[in-house]
Amino acid sequence: MINANNLLHMKTKSIELLNKAVADELAAVHQYMYFHFHCDDQGYDLLANLFRRTAIEEMMHIEKLSERILFLKGEVEMKASVEVKKTHSVKEMLEFAAEMETSSANDYNEWANVCSANADSVSKKLFELLVEDEERHFNQYDDEMENMKKFGDNYLALQSIERSKNIASGRPAAE
Ligand SMILES: [Fe+2]
Ligand SMILES: [Fe+2]
């Protein structure tokens, strides 16, 4: 049976987990924007756009998580969980991004169960929705890693050539 104490415990625990998720999402936004800048700088438009689009989706996750925190009368702690990892190697970027997505999906699955045990089905559903997105993000990075394995350096060279062709023909880079 739900009494006032249980309800307070549920809210406190959910707010703590939702804020941990906000911190991880902020770290992901920073990391993917950093990868975006460096892929863009090296002329890899396809990957630059993939990182940029994913950063925007992670930002929208922060929005959803924050709305739930405020609904539970909590405060949103806008602090990234980790510093940005610095690398200019595309292979390392993709590997690290895939790791981040896997660990987010694992955490959110676990936290959905905690919220469910605490009778907070709305936060549970939110975490489950995020798992779906993070698994999709993982797949996108996994596909790109496969492409790199299959086509080697040609894979990156083709992206640079594509950009040069677009510039030469006056076409804007693919969004
Ligand atoms: Fe996310
Ligand atoms: Fe993600």
CSV table of C-alpha atoms and ligand atoms in Angstrom, one decimal:
chain,number,residue,atom,x,y,z
A,1,MET,CA,0.0,0.0,0.0
A,2,ILE,CA,1.3,3.5,-0.8
A,3,ASN,CA,1.6,5.8,2.1
A,4,ALA,CA,3.3,9.3,2.4
A,5,ASN,CA,6.6,7.8,3.3
A,6,ASN,CA,6.7,5.4,0.4
A,7,LEU,CA,5.7,8.2,-1.9
A,8,LEU,CA,8.5,10.4,-0.6
A,9,HIS,CA,11.0,7.5,-1.0
A,10,MET,CA,9.8,6.9,-4.6
A,11,LYS,CA,10.1,10.5,-5.5
A,12,THR,CA,13.6,10.9,-4.0
A,13,LYS,CA,14.9,7.7,-5.7
A,14,SER,CA,13.4,8.6,-9.1
A,15,ILE,CA,14.7,12.2,-8.9
A,16,GLU,CA,18.2,10.8,-8.1
A,17,LEU,CA,18.1,8.4,-11.1
A,18,LEU,CA,16.7,10.9,-13.5
A,19,ASN,CA,19.4,13.4,-12.5
A,20,LYS,CA,22.1,10.7,-13.0
A,21,ALA,CA,20.6,10.2,-16.5
A,22,VAL,CA,20.7,14.0,-17.2
A,23,ALA,CA,24.4,14.0,-16.2
A,24,ASP,CA,25.1,11.1,-18.6
A,25,GLU,CA,23.1,12.7,-21.4
A,26,LEU,CA,24.9,16.0,-20.9
A,27,ALA,CA,28.2,14.2,-21.2
A,28,ALA,CA,27.0,12.5,-24.4
A,29,VAL,CA,25.9,15.9,-25.9
A,30,HIS,CA,29.4,17.4,-25.2
A,31,GLN,CA,31.2,14.3,-26.5
A,32,TYR,CA,29.2,14.0,-29.7
A,33,MET,CA,29.5,17.7,-30.4
A,34,TYR,CA,33.3,17.4,-29.9
A,35,PHE,CA,33.3,14.4,-32.3
A,36,HIS,CA,31.1,16.4,-34.7
A,37,PHE,CA,33.6,19.4,-34.8
A,38,HIS,CA,36.5,17.1,-35.5
A,39,CYS,CA,34.8,15.0,-38.2
A,40,ASP,CA,33.7,18.2,-39.8
A,41,ASP,CA,37.2,19.6,-39.6
A,42,GLN,CA,38.6,16.5,-41.3
A,43,GLY,CA,36.0,16.7,-44.1
A,44,TYR,CA,34.0,13.6,-43.0
A,45,ASP,CA,30.5,15.0,-43.6
A,46,LEU,CA,28.5,11.8,-43.1
A,47,LEU,CA,30.0,11.1,-39.7
A,48,ALA,CA,30.0,14.8,-38.7
A,49,ASN,CA,26.2,14.9,-39.4
A,50,LEU,CA,25.6,11.6,-37.6
A,51,PHE,CA,27.3,12.9,-34.4
A,52,ARG,CA,25.5,16.2,-34.7
A,53,ARG,CA,22.1,14.6,-35.1
A,54,THR,CA,22.7,12.2,-32.2
A,55,ALA,CA,23.8,15.1,-30.0
A,56,ILE,CA,20.5,16.8,-30.7
A,57,GLU,CA,18.6,13.6,-29.8
A,58,GLU,CA,20.5,13.3,-26.5
A,59,MET,CA,19.6,17.0,-25.8
A,60,MET,CA,15.9,16.0,-26.3
A,61,HIS,CA,16.4,13.2,-23.8
A,62,ILE,CA,17.6,15.8,-21.3
A,63,GLU,CA,14.4,17.8,-21.9
A,64,LYS,CA,12.2,14.7,-21.3
A,65,LEU,CA,14.1,13.8,-18.1
A,66,SER,CA,14.0,17.4,-16.8
A,67,GLU,CA,10.3,17.6,-17.3
A,68,ARG,CA,9.8,14.5,-15.2
A,69,ILE,CA,12.2,15.8,-12.5
A,70,LEU,CA,10.2,19.0,-12.3
A,71,PHE,CA,6.9,17.2,-12.2
A,72,LEU,CA,8.3,15.2,-9.1
A,73,LYS,CA,9.2,18.6,-7.6
A,74,GLY,CA,13.0,18.0,-7.9
A,75,GLU,CA,15.8,20.2,-9.1
A,76,VAL,CA,17.6,19.5,-12.3
A,77,GLU,CA,21.3,19.2,-11.7
A,78,MET,CA,22.9,20.3,-15.0
A,79,LYS,CA,26.3,18.8,-14.6
A,80,ALA,CA,27.9,16.4,-17.0
A,81,SER,CA,29.0,13.1,-15.5
A,82,VAL,CA,32.4,13.0,-17.2
A,83,GLU,CA,34.8,15.2,-19.1
A,84,VAL,CA,35.0,15.0,-22.9
A,85,LYS,CA,37.4,12.4,-24.2
A,86,LYS,CA,39.8,14.0,-26.6
A,87,THR,CA,40.6,12.0,-29.8
A,88,HIS,CA,40.9,12.9,-33.5
A,89,SER,CA,40.8,9.2,-34.6
A,90,VAL,CA,37.5,8.3,-36.2
A,91,LYS,CA,37.9,4.7,-35.2
A,92,GLU,CA,38.3,5.6,-31.6
A,93,MET,CA,35.4,8.0,-31.8
A,94,LEU,CA,33.0,5.3,-33.0
A,95,GLU,CA,34.3,2.7,-30.5
A,96,PHE,CA,33.9,5.2,-27.6
A,97,ALA,CA,30.4,6.3,-28.8
A,98,ALA,CA,29.3,2.6,-29.1
A,99,GLU,CA,30.5,2.0,-25.5
A,100,MET,CA,28.7,5.1,-24.2
A,101,GLU,CA,25.4,3.9,-25.8
A,102,THR,CA,25.8,0.4,-24.5
A,103,SER,CA,26.4,1.6,-20.9
A,104,SER,CA,23.5,4.1,-21.1
A,105,ALA,CA,21.1,1.3,-22.4
A,106,ASN,CA,22.3,-1.0,-19.5
A,107,ASP,CA,21.8,1.7,-16.9
A,108,TYR,CA,18.4,2.8,-18.2
A,109,ASN,CA,17.2,-0.8,-18.2
A,110,GLU,CA,18.3,-1.2,-14.6
A,111,TRP,CA,16.8,2.1,-13.5
A,112,ALA,CA,13.5,1.3,-15.2
A,113,ASN,CA,13.3,-1.8,-13.0
A,114,VAL,CA,14.1,0.3,-9.9
A,115,CYS,CA,11.4,2.8,-10.8
A,116,SER,CA,9.0,0.0,-11.4
A,117,ALA,CA,9.8,-1.6,-8.0
A,118,ASN,CA,9.1,1.9,-6.4
A,119,ALA,CA,5.7,2.1,-8.2
A,120,ASP,CA,6.8,5.0,-10.5
A,121,SER,CA,5.6,3.7,-13.8
A,122,VAL,CA,5.9,7.0,-15.6
A,123,SER,CA,9.7,7.2,-14.9
A,124,LYS,CA,9.9,3.5,-15.7
A,125,LYS,CA,8.3,4.1,-19.1
A,126,LEU,CA,10.6,7.1,-19.8
A,127,PHE,CA,13.7,5.0,-19.1
A,128,GLU,CA,12.4,2.3,-21.4
A,129,LEU,CA,11.8,4.8,-24.2
A,130,LEU,CA,15.3,6.1,-23.8
A,131,VAL,CA,16.7,2.5,-24.0
A,132,GLU,CA,15.0,2.2,-27.4
A,133,ASP,CA,16.8,5.4,-28.7
A,134,GLU,CA,20.2,4.4,-27.2
A,135,GLU,CA,20.0,1.0,-28.8
A,136,ARG,CA,19.3,2.7,-32.2
A,137,HIS,CA,22.2,5.0,-31.6
A,138,PHE,CA,24.4,2.0,-30.8
A,139,ASN,CA,23.4,0.4,-34.1
A,140,GLN,CA,24.2,3.4,-36.1
A,141,TYR,CA,27.7,3.6,-34.7
A,142,ASP,CA,28.1,-0.2,-35.0
A,143,ASP,CA,27.1,0.0,-38.7
A,144,GLU,CA,29.8,2.8,-39.3
A,145,MET,CA,32.4,0.6,-37.5
A,146,GLU,CA,31.5,-2.2,-39.9
A,147,ASN,CA,31.8,0.1,-42.9
A,148,MET,CA,35.3,1.2,-41.7
A,149,LYS,CA,36.3,-2.5,-41.3
A,150,LYS,CA,34.9,-3.4,-44.8
A,151,PHE,CA,36.2,-0.4,-46.7
A,152,GLY,CA,39.2,0.7,-44.6
A,153,ASP,CA,40.7,4.1,-45.4
A,154,ASN,CA,38.6,4.3,-48.6
A,155,TYR,CA,35.6,4.8,-46.4
A,156,LEU,CA,36.9,8.1,-45.0
A,157,ALA,CA,38.5,9.1,-48.3
A,158,LEU,CA,35.1,8.8,-50.1
A,159,GLN,CA,33.5,11.1,-47.6
A,160,SER,CA,36.2,13.8,-48.2
A,161,ILE,CA,35.8,13.4,-52.0
A,162,GLU,CA,32.0,13.7,-51.6
A,163,ARG,CA,32.5,17.0,-49.8
A,164,SER,CA,34.8,18.3,-52.5
A,165,LYS,CA,32.3,17.3,-55.2
A,166,ASN,CA,29.5,19.1,-53.3
A,167,ILE,CA,31.6,22.3,-52.9
A,168,ALA,CA,32.7,22.2,-56.5
A,169,SER,CA,29.1,21.8,-57.8
A,170,GLY,CA,27.8,24.5,-55.3
A,171,ARG,CA,25.6,21.9,-53.5
A,172,PRO,CA,25.3,22.3,-49.8
A,173,ALA,CA,26.8,19.5,-47.7
A,174,ALA,CA,24.2,16.7,-46.9
A,175,GLU,CA,22.3,17.5,-43.7
B,1,FE,FE,20.3,9.6,-24.6
B,2,FE,FE,22.4,7.8,-27.3
